[in-house]
């Protein structure tokens, strides 16, 4: 799975592709949809300490994971030996919900596929 962070200015950040972050169709689709919706999208490293600080300050509003099986899954709370912390209200948020709804809508044929992602199988 890949992880995405949504900030108070509407920007979305995800780690760059590397040995631990793998390329994927769901990741690419989320990046394309977010850009189309006008979000600034950054592919940059994001340390857990910064994640914790941004969640505490309110700068980090939403966080979600994406992948083939889950499509998009909100991340509301992080548990660790250094202490737990919540992102936003702990229940996802409007950006996460909108991206998931649009991607699932395209997959199900309920929203027009302007990118030619869907193929009819006979």
mmCIF file of N, CA and C in Angstrom:
data_model
loop_
_atom_site.group_PDB
_atom_site.id
_atom_site.type_symbol
_atom_site.label_atom_id
_atom_site.label_comp_id
_atom_site.label_asym_id
_atom_site.label_seq_id
_atom_site.Cartn_x
_atom_site.Cartn_y
_atom_site.Cartn_z
ATOM 1 N N UNK A 1 0.842 -1.187 0.000
ATOM 2 C CA UNK A 1 0.000 0.000 0.000
ATOM 3 C C UNK A 1 0.879 1.239 0.000
ATOM 4 N N UNK A 2 0.310 2.319 -0.437
ATOM 5 C CA UNK A 2 0.947 3.629 -0.412
ATOM 6 C C UNK A 2 0.184 4.501 0.573
ATOM 7 N N UNK A 3 0.831 5.541 1.060
ATOM 8 C CA UNK A 3 0.205 6.434 2.025
ATOM 9 C C UNK A 3 0.215 7.860 1.467
ATOM 10 N N UNK A 4 -0.867 8.586 1.742
ATOM 11 C CA UNK A 4 -1.033 9.961 1.289
ATOM 12 C C UNK A 4 -1.393 10.829 2.486
ATOM 13 N N UNK A 5 -0.925 12.072 2.464
ATOM 14 C CA UNK A 5 -1.164 13.036 3.534
ATOM 15 C C UNK A 5 -1.848 14.255 2.934
ATOM 16 N N UNK A 6 -2.911 14.737 3.586
ATOM 17 C CA UNK A 6 -3.648 15.907 3.125
ATOM 18 C C UNK A 6 -3.470 17.009 4.162
ATOM 19 N N UNK A 7 -2.970 18.164 3.711
ATOM 20 C CA UNK A 7 -2.647 19.262 4.614
ATOM 21 C C UNK A 7 -3.719 20.348 4.607
ATOM 22 N N UNK A 8 -3.619 21.240 5.583
ATOM 23 C CA UNK A 8 -4.625 22.279 5.768
ATOM 24 C C UNK A 8 -4.739 23.238 4.582
ATOM 25 N N UNK A 9 -3.721 23.319 3.732
ATOM 26 C CA UNK A 9 -3.797 24.174 2.544
ATOM 27 C C UNK A 9 -4.318 23.419 1.323
ATOM 28 N N UNK A 10 -4.739 22.164 1.505
ATOM 29 C CA UNK A 10 -5.270 21.349 0.425
ATOM 30 C C UNK A 10 -4.222 20.554 -0.330
ATOM 31 N N UNK A 11 -2.945 20.787 -0.025
ATOM 32 C CA UNK A 11 -1.877 20.042 -0.691
ATOM 33 C C UNK A 11 -1.907 18.584 -0.251
ATOM 34 N N UNK A 12 -1.488 17.721 -1.157
ATOM 35 C CA UNK A 12 -1.414 16.288 -0.883
ATOM 36 C C UNK A 12 0.031 15.852 -1.092
ATOM 37 N N UNK A 13 0.524 15.060 -0.159
ATOM 38 C CA UNK A 13 1.902 14.580 -0.229
ATOM 39 C C UNK A 13 1.922 13.069 -0.112
ATOM 40 N N UNK A 14 2.815 12.445 -0.841
ATOM 41 C CA UNK A 14 3.040 11.005 -0.754
ATOM 42 C C UNK A 14 4.530 10.764 -0.923
ATOM 43 N N UNK A 15 5.064 9.734 -0.289
ATOM 44 C CA UNK A 15 6.489 9.465 -0.460
ATOM 45 C C UNK A 15 6.825 9.157 -1.923
ATOM 46 N N UNK A 16 8.022 9.500 -2.347
ATOM 47 C CA UNK A 16 8.428 9.186 -3.726
ATOM 48 C C UNK A 16 8.644 7.679 -3.890
ATOM 49 N N UNK A 17 8.608 7.252 -5.131
ATOM 50 C CA UNK A 17 8.886 5.848 -5.415
ATOM 51 C C UNK A 17 10.322 5.540 -5.038
ATOM 52 N N UNK A 18 10.500 4.419 -4.361
ATOM 53 C CA UNK A 18 11.835 4.010 -3.926
ATOM 54 C C UNK A 18 11.799 2.510 -3.686
ATOM 55 N N UNK A 19 12.773 2.018 -2.997
ATOM 56 C CA UNK A 19 12.802 0.595 -2.683
ATOM 57 C C UNK A 19 11.689 0.160 -1.762
ATOM 58 N N UNK A 20 11.123 1.082 -0.965
ATOM 59 C CA UNK A 20 10.048 0.716 -0.044
ATOM 60 C C UNK A 20 8.679 1.172 -0.534
ATOM 61 N N UNK A 21 8.636 2.154 -1.414
ATOM 62 C CA UNK A 21 7.373 2.621 -1.990
ATOM 63 C C UNK A 21 7.326 2.119 -3.425
ATOM 64 N N UNK A 22 6.352 1.278 -3.704
ATOM 65 C CA UNK A 22 6.261 0.647 -5.009
ATOM 66 C C UNK A 22 5.308 1.395 -5.935
ATOM 67 N N UNK A 23 5.585 1.367 -7.231
ATOM 68 C CA UNK A 23 4.654 1.969 -8.181
ATOM 69 C C UNK A 23 3.374 1.140 -8.244
ATOM 70 N N UNK A 24 2.289 1.774 -8.610
ATOM 71 C CA UNK A 24 1.040 1.032 -8.727
ATOM 72 C C UNK A 24 -0.017 1.833 -9.452
ATOM 73 N N UNK A 25 -0.976 1.130 -10.007
ATOM 74 C CA UNK A 25 -2.056 1.767 -10.758
ATOM 75 C C UNK A 25 -2.935 2.598 -9.840
ATOM 76 N N UNK A 26 -3.251 2.086 -8.653
ATOM 77 C CA UNK A 26 -4.104 2.847 -7.730
ATOM 78 C C UNK A 26 -3.398 4.130 -7.307
ATOM 79 N N UNK A 27 -2.118 4.046 -6.985
ATOM 80 C CA UNK A 27 -1.334 5.228 -6.608
ATOM 81 C C UNK A 27 -1.340 6.245 -7.742
ATOM 82 N N UNK A 28 -1.046 5.790 -8.958
ATOM 83 C CA UNK A 28 -1.027 6.695 -10.105
ATOM 84 C C UNK A 28 -2.393 7.330 -10.351
ATOM 85 N N UNK A 29 -3.446 6.548 -10.171
ATOM 86 C CA UNK A 29 -4.806 7.061 -10.371
ATOM 87 C C UNK A 29 -5.141 8.139 -9.350
ATOM 88 N N UNK A 30 -4.782 7.922 -8.094
ATOM 89 C CA UNK A 30 -5.027 8.916 -7.045
ATOM 90 C C UNK A 30 -4.258 10.198 -7.352
ATOM 91 N N UNK A 31 -3.006 10.073 -7.773
ATOM 92 C CA UNK A 31 -2.214 11.260 -8.123
ATOM 93 C C UNK A 31 -2.881 12.032 -9.255
ATOM 94 N N UNK A 32 -3.335 11.344 -10.287
ATOM 95 C CA UNK A 32 -3.982 11.999 -11.426
ATOM 96 C C UNK A 32 -5.288 12.679 -11.011
ATOM 97 N N UNK A 33 -6.120 11.977 -10.242
ATOM 98 C CA UNK A 33 -7.393 12.553 -9.803
ATOM 99 C C UNK A 33 -7.171 13.773 -8.910
ATOM 100 N N UNK A 34 -6.214 13.685 -7.992
ATOM 101 C CA UNK A 34 -5.943 14.807 -7.084
ATOM 102 C C UNK A 34 -5.491 16.032 -7.871
ATOM 103 N N UNK A 35 -4.609 15.841 -8.840
ATOM 104 C CA UNK A 35 -4.150 16.975 -9.657
ATOM 105 C C UNK A 35 -5.303 17.569 -10.456
ATOM 106 N N UNK A 36 -6.148 16.708 -11.010
ATOM 107 C CA UNK A 36 -7.293 17.191 -11.781
ATOM 108 C C UNK A 36 -8.236 18.018 -10.913
ATOM 109 N N UNK A 37 -8.343 17.656 -9.629
ATOM 110 C CA UNK A 37 -9.205 18.400 -8.705
ATOM 111 C C UNK A 37 -8.551 19.700 -8.225
ATOM 112 N N UNK A 38 -7.317 19.960 -8.676
ATOM 113 C CA UNK A 38 -6.652 21.213 -8.335
ATOM 114 C C UNK A 38 -5.744 21.162 -7.127
ATOM 115 N N UNK A 39 -5.518 19.985 -6.578
ATOM 116 C CA UNK A 39 -4.629 19.870 -5.425
ATOM 117 C C UNK A 39 -3.172 19.976 -5.881
ATOM 118 N N UNK A 40 -2.371 20.670 -5.117
ATOM 119 C CA UNK A 40 -0.930 20.610 -5.300
ATOM 120 C C UNK A 40 -0.508 19.249 -4.771
ATOM 121 N N UNK A 41 0.230 18.493 -5.579
ATOM 122 C CA UNK A 41 0.652 17.153 -5.180
ATOM 123 C C UNK A 41 2.174 17.116 -5.124
ATOM 124 N N UNK A 42 2.683 16.694 -3.982
ATOM 125 C CA UNK A 42 4.131 16.578 -3.798
ATOM 126 C C UNK A 42 4.493 15.117 -3.551
ATOM 127 N N UNK A 43 5.568 14.682 -4.163
ATOM 128 C CA UNK A 43 6.121 13.363 -3.896
ATOM 129 C C UNK A 43 7.435 13.592 -3.167
ATOM 130 N N UNK A 44 7.348 13.566 -1.829
ATOM 131 C CA UNK A 44 8.496 13.874 -0.971
ATOM 132 C C UNK A 44 8.490 12.959 0.246
ATOM 133 N N UNK A 45 9.670 12.732 0.784
ATOM 134 C CA UNK A 45 9.793 11.962 2.028
ATOM 135 C C UNK A 45 9.082 12.709 3.157
ATOM 136 N N UNK A 46 8.585 11.947 4.121
ATOM 137 C CA UNK A 46 7.849 12.536 5.241
ATOM 138 C C UNK A 46 8.145 11.694 6.476
ATOM 139 N N UNK A 47 8.936 12.226 7.369
ATOM 140 C CA UNK A 47 9.377 11.496 8.558
ATOM 141 C C UNK A 47 8.241 11.359 9.571
ATOM 142 N N UNK A 48 8.274 10.286 10.319
ATOM 143 C CA UNK A 48 7.247 10.031 11.325
ATOM 144 C C UNK A 48 7.196 11.144 12.371
ATOM 145 N N UNK A 49 8.325 11.723 12.718
ATOM 146 C CA UNK A 49 8.321 12.827 13.688
ATOM 147 C C UNK A 49 7.576 14.035 13.138
ATOM 148 N N UNK A 50 7.742 14.313 11.845
ATOM 149 C CA UNK A 50 7.020 15.430 11.228
ATOM 150 C C UNK A 50 5.536 15.107 11.125
ATOM 151 N N UNK A 51 5.235 13.869 10.811
ATOM 152 C CA UNK A 51 3.850 13.395 10.737
ATOM 153 C C UNK A 51 3.165 13.633 12.073
ATOM 154 N N UNK A 52 3.825 13.232 13.147
ATOM 155 C CA UNK A 52 3.281 13.409 14.499
ATOM 156 C C UNK A 52 3.090 14.895 14.818
ATOM 157 N N UNK A 53 4.093 15.724 14.520
ATOM 158 C CA UNK A 53 4.025 17.165 14.807
ATOM 159 C C UNK A 53 2.920 17.832 13.988
ATOM 160 N N UNK A 54 2.815 17.479 12.715
ATOM 161 C CA UNK A 54 1.782 18.087 11.863
ATOM 162 C C UNK A 54 0.383 17.663 12.295
ATOM 163 N N UNK A 55 0.237 16.432 12.758
ATOM 164 C CA UNK A 55 -1.063 15.988 13.273
ATOM 165 C C UNK A 55 -1.421 16.761 14.543
ATOM 166 N N UNK A 56 -0.447 16.957 15.418
ATOM 167 C CA UNK A 56 -0.692 17.675 16.677
ATOM 168 C C UNK A 56 -1.048 19.137 16.431
ATOM 169 N N UNK A 57 -0.407 19.758 15.455
ATOM 170 C CA UNK A 57 -0.644 21.180 15.188
ATOM 171 C C UNK A 57 -1.917 21.433 14.388
ATOM 172 N N UNK A 58 -2.452 20.375 13.768
ATOM 173 C CA UNK A 58 -3.627 20.542 12.911
ATOM 174 C C UNK A 58 -3.276 20.802 11.461
ATOM 175 N N UNK A 59 -1.994 20.929 11.159
ATOM 176 C CA UNK A 59 -1.571 21.145 9.769
ATOM 177 C C UNK A 59 -1.937 19.934 8.913
ATOM 178 N N UNK A 60 -1.764 18.735 9.459
ATOM 179 C CA UNK A 60 -2.147 17.506 8.764
ATOM 180 C C UNK A 60 -3.612 17.236 9.070
ATOM 181 N N UNK A 61 -4.448 17.285 8.055
ATOM 182 C CA UNK A 61 -5.892 17.144 8.253
ATOM 183 C C UNK A 61 -6.411 15.743 7.998
ATOM 184 N N UNK A 62 -5.810 15.065 7.008
ATOM 185 C CA UNK A 62 -6.269 13.729 6.636
ATOM 186 C C UNK A 62 -5.066 12.887 6.243
ATOM 187 N N UNK A 63 -5.267 11.591 6.321
ATOM 188 C CA UNK A 63 -4.247 10.653 5.887
ATOM 189 C C UNK A 63 -4.986 9.423 5.372
ATOM 190 N N UNK A 64 -4.487 8.861 4.282
ATOM 191 C CA UNK A 64 -5.110 7.641 3.779
ATOM 192 C C UNK A 64 -4.084 6.762 3.090
ATOM 193 N N UNK A 65 -4.418 5.487 3.033
ATOM 194 C CA UNK A 65 -3.609 4.513 2.313
ATOM 195 C C UNK A 65 -4.367 4.125 1.063
ATOM 196 N N UNK A 66 -3.632 3.710 0.050
ATOM 197 C CA UNK A 66 -4.295 3.226 -1.158
ATOM 198 C C UNK A 66 -3.569 1.998 -1.662
ATOM 199 N N UNK A 67 -4.330 1.146 -2.321
ATOM 200 C CA UNK A 67 -3.775 -0.067 -2.898
ATOM 201 C C UNK A 67 -4.861 -0.818 -3.631
ATOM 202 N N UNK A 68 -4.480 -1.852 -4.307
ATOM 203 C CA UNK A 68 -5.407 -2.595 -5.153
ATOM 204 C C UNK A 68 -6.606 -3.125 -4.373
ATOM 205 N N UNK A 69 -6.375 -3.771 -3.268
ATOM 206 C CA UNK A 69 -7.471 -4.401 -2.534
ATOM 207 C C UNK A 69 -8.343 -3.394 -1.790
ATOM 208 N N UNK A 70 -7.729 -2.433 -1.136
ATOM 209 C CA UNK A 70 -8.489 -1.496 -0.303
ATOM 210 C C UNK A 70 -8.974 -0.278 -1.072
ATOM 211 N N UNK A 71 -8.434 -0.024 -2.239
ATOM 212 C CA UNK A 71 -8.653 1.181 -3.036
ATOM 213 C C UNK A 71 -8.156 2.375 -2.230
ATOM 214 N N UNK A 72 -8.991 2.935 -1.356
ATOM 215 C CA UNK A 72 -8.593 4.045 -0.478
ATOM 216 C C UNK A 72 -9.142 3.758 0.913
ATOM 217 N N UNK A 73 -8.268 3.817 1.909
ATOM 218 C CA UNK A 73 -8.681 3.568 3.294
ATOM 219 C C UNK A 73 -8.146 4.685 4.177
ATOM 220 N N UNK A 74 -9.044 5.379 4.855
ATOM 221 C CA UNK A 74 -8.645 6.468 5.753
ATOM 222 C C UNK A 74 -7.794 5.925 6.900
ATOM 223 N N UNK A 75 -6.821 6.725 7.302
ATOM 224 C CA UNK A 75 -6.005 6.424 8.476
ATOM 225 C C UNK A 75 -6.358 7.471 9.521
ATOM 226 N N UNK A 76 -6.936 7.039 10.619
ATOM 227 C CA UNK A 76 -7.385 7.976 11.633
ATOM 228 C C UNK A 76 -6.502 8.046 12.860
ATOM 229 N N UNK A 77 -5.748 6.977 13.113
ATOM 230 C CA UNK A 77 -4.935 6.946 14.325
ATOM 231 C C UNK A 77 -3.677 6.123 14.075
ATOM 232 N N UNK A 78 -2.565 6.592 14.608
ATOM 233 C CA UNK A 78 -1.299 5.886 14.545
ATOM 234 C C UNK A 78 -0.955 5.449 15.960
ATOM 235 N N UNK A 79 -0.610 4.182 16.114
ATOM 236 C CA UNK A 79 -0.217 3.655 17.415
ATOM 237 C C UNK A 79 1.247 3.252 17.329
ATOM 238 N N UNK A 80 2.024 3.687 18.311
ATOM 239 C CA UNK A 80 3.443 3.330 18.333
ATOM 240 C C UNK A 80 3.945 3.300 19.770
ATOM 241 N N UNK A 81 5.147 2.792 19.950
ATOM 242 C CA UNK A 81 5.754 2.754 21.277
ATOM 243 C C UNK A 81 6.045 4.162 21.788
ATOM 244 N N UNK A 82 6.185 5.124 20.872
ATOM 245 C CA UNK A 82 6.441 6.507 21.266
ATOM 246 C C UNK A 82 5.146 7.260 21.604
ATOM 247 N N UNK A 83 4.032 6.593 21.491
ATOM 248 C CA UNK A 83 2.746 7.204 21.814
ATOM 249 C C UNK A 83 1.846 7.275 20.598
ATOM 250 N N UNK A 84 0.554 7.193 20.849
ATOM 251 C CA UNK A 84 -0.437 7.238 19.788
ATOM 252 C C UNK A 84 -0.747 8.681 19.412
ATOM 253 N N UNK A 85 -1.200 8.860 18.168
ATOM 254 C CA UNK A 85 -1.708 10.170 17.765
ATOM 255 C C UNK A 85 -2.770 10.003 16.695
ATOM 256 N N UNK A 86 -3.699 10.952 16.659
ATOM 257 C CA UNK A 86 -4.797 10.930 15.692
ATOM 258 C C UNK A 86 -4.548 11.951 14.606
ATOM 259 N N UNK A 87 -5.110 11.666 13.441
ATOM 260 C CA UNK A 87 -5.059 12.590 12.322
ATOM 261 C C UNK A 87 -6.454 13.183 12.184
ATOM 262 N N UNK A 88 -6.533 14.511 12.188
ATOM 263 C CA UNK A 88 -7.836 15.168 12.112
ATOM 264 C C UNK A 88 -8.733 14.682 13.224
ATOM 265 N N UNK A 89 -9.983 14.359 12.860
ATOM 266 C CA UNK A 89 -10.914 13.868 13.874
ATOM 267 C C UNK A 89 -10.866 12.349 14.005
ATOM 268 N N UNK A 90 -9.909 11.728 13.307
ATOM 269 C CA UNK A 90 -9.741 10.287 13.390
ATOM 270 C C UNK A 90 -10.652 9.492 12.480
ATOM 271 N N UNK A 91 -11.405 10.182 11.624
ATOM 272 C CA UNK A 91 -12.395 9.493 10.781
ATOM 273 C C UNK A 91 -12.237 9.722 9.287
ATOM 274 N N UNK A 92 -11.061 10.054 8.825
ATOM 275 C CA UNK A 92 -10.928 10.370 7.409
ATOM 276 C C UNK A 92 -11.299 11.814 7.179
ATOM 277 N N UNK A 93 -11.776 12.137 6.002
ATOM 278 C CA UNK A 93 -12.142 13.517 5.723
ATOM 279 C C UNK A 93 -12.663 13.686 4.314
ATOM 280 N N UNK A 94 -13.001 14.911 3.939
ATOM 281 C CA UNK A 94 -13.651 15.154 2.650
ATOM 282 C C UNK A 94 -12.764 14.889 1.435
ATOM 283 N N UNK A 95 -11.481 15.140 1.522
ATOM 284 C CA UNK A 95 -10.598 14.887 0.379
ATOM 285 C C UNK A 95 -10.463 13.382 0.163
ATOM 286 N N UNK A 96 -10.215 12.658 1.237
ATOM 287 C CA UNK A 96 -10.121 11.199 1.165
ATOM 288 C C UNK A 96 -11.400 10.614 0.578
ATOM 289 N N UNK A 97 -12.526 11.059 1.102
ATOM 290 C CA UNK A 97 -13.824 10.557 0.649
ATOM 291 C C UNK A 97 -14.067 10.866 -0.823
ATOM 292 N N UNK A 98 -13.759 12.084 -1.243
ATOM 293 C CA UNK A 98 -13.996 12.481 -2.639
ATOM 294 C C UNK A 98 -13.123 11.688 -3.603
ATOM 295 N N UNK A 99 -11.851 11.498 -3.253
ATOM 296 C CA UNK A 99 -10.958 10.738 -4.131
ATOM 297 C C UNK A 99 -11.404 9.278 -4.231
ATOM 298 N N UNK A 100 -11.785 8.703 -3.098
ATOM 299 C CA UNK A 100 -12.262 7.313 -3.111
ATOM 300 C C UNK A 100 -13.538 7.195 -3.936
ATOM 301 N N UNK A 101 -14.481 8.088 -3.727
ATOM 302 C CA UNK A 101 -15.759 8.035 -4.454
ATOM 303 C C UNK A 101 -15.545 8.152 -5.959
ATOM 304 N N UNK A 102 -14.658 9.058 -6.348
ATOM 305 C CA UNK A 102 -14.423 9.237 -7.779
ATOM 306 C C UNK A 102 -13.752 8.004 -8.384
ATOM 307 N N UNK A 103 -12.743 7.490 -7.731
ATOM 308 C CA UNK A 103 -12.040 6.322 -8.266
ATOM 309 C C UNK A 103 -12.966 5.104 -8.336
ATOM 310 N N UNK A 104 -13.720 4.840 -7.291
ATOM 311 C CA UNK A 104 -14.653 3.711 -7.296
ATOM 312 C C UNK A 104 -15.751 3.937 -8.334
ATOM 313 N N UNK A 105 -16.210 5.167 -8.470
ATOM 314 C CA UNK A 105 -17.220 5.485 -9.484
ATOM 315 C C UNK A 105 -16.728 5.201 -10.896
ATOM 316 N N UNK A 106 -15.480 5.532 -11.163
ATOM 317 C CA UNK A 106 -14.893 5.229 -12.472
ATOM 318 C C UNK A 106 -14.791 3.719 -12.649
ATOM 319 N N UNK A 107 -14.316 3.022 -11.626
ATOM 320 C CA UNK A 107 -14.179 1.562 -11.703
ATOM 321 C C UNK A 107 -15.512 0.879 -11.982
ATOM 322 N N UNK A 108 -16.585 1.400 -11.409
ATOM 323 C CA UNK A 108 -17.911 0.780 -11.551
ATOM 324 C C UNK A 108 -18.701 1.299 -12.751
ATOM 325 N N UNK A 109 -18.122 2.251 -13.498
ATOM 326 C CA UNK A 109 -18.810 2.795 -14.659
ATOM 327 C C UNK A 109 -19.866 3.830 -14.327
ATOM 328 N N UNK A 110 -19.874 4.333 -13.104
ATOM 329 C CA UNK A 110 -20.853 5.331 -12.682
ATOM 330 C C UNK A 110 -20.383 6.759 -12.971
ATOM 331 N N UNK A 111 -19.086 6.916 -13.189
ATOM 332 C CA UNK A 111 -18.479 8.208 -13.516
ATOM 333 C C UNK A 111 -17.698 8.013 -14.804
ATOM 334 N N UNK A 112 -17.785 8.992 -15.693
ATOM 335 C CA UNK A 112 -17.098 8.894 -16.984
ATOM 336 C C UNK A 112 -15.592 8.703 -16.795
ATOM 337 N N UNK A 113 -15.049 7.810 -17.578
ATOM 338 C CA UNK A 113 -13.618 7.509 -17.562
ATOM 339 C C UNK A 113 -12.939 8.340 -18.651
ATOM 340 N N UNK A 114 -12.564 9.560 -18.332
ATOM 341 C CA UNK A 114 -11.969 10.465 -19.323
ATOM 342 C C UNK A 114 -10.518 10.111 -19.653
ATOM 343 N N UNK A 115 -9.907 9.229 -18.849
ATOM 344 C CA UNK A 115 -8.509 8.853 -19.069
ATOM 345 C C UNK A 115 -8.339 7.534 -19.813
ATOM 346 N N UNK A 116 -9.422 6.840 -20.067
ATOM 347 C CA UNK A 116 -9.317 5.557 -20.746
ATOM 348 C C UNK A 116 -8.723 4.456 -19.876
ATOM 349 N N UNK A 117 -8.963 4.525 -18.581
ATOM 350 C CA UNK A 117 -8.425 3.538 -17.656
ATOM 351 C C UNK A 117 -9.193 2.212 -17.694
ATOM 352 N N UNK A 118 -10.492 2.280 -17.965
ATOM 353 C CA UNK A 118 -11.339 1.103 -17.873
ATOM 354 C C UNK A 118 -11.382 0.386 -19.224
ATOM 355 N N UNK A 119 -11.279 -0.917 -19.180
ATOM 356 C CA UNK A 119 -11.355 -1.747 -20.382
ATOM 357 C C UNK A 119 -12.504 -2.729 -20.226
ATOM 358 N N UNK A 120 -13.312 -2.821 -21.273
ATOM 359 C CA UNK A 120 -14.425 -3.771 -21.267
ATOM 360 C C UNK A 120 -13.862 -5.148 -21.613
ATOM 361 N N UNK A 121 -14.188 -6.125 -20.798
ATOM 362 C CA UNK A 121 -13.753 -7.494 -21.017
ATOM 363 C C UNK A 121 -14.950 -8.297 -21.491
ATOM 364 N N UNK A 122 -14.797 -8.922 -22.628
ATOM 365 C CA UNK A 122 -15.900 -9.706 -23.187
ATOM 366 C C UNK A 122 -15.795 -11.145 -22.824
#
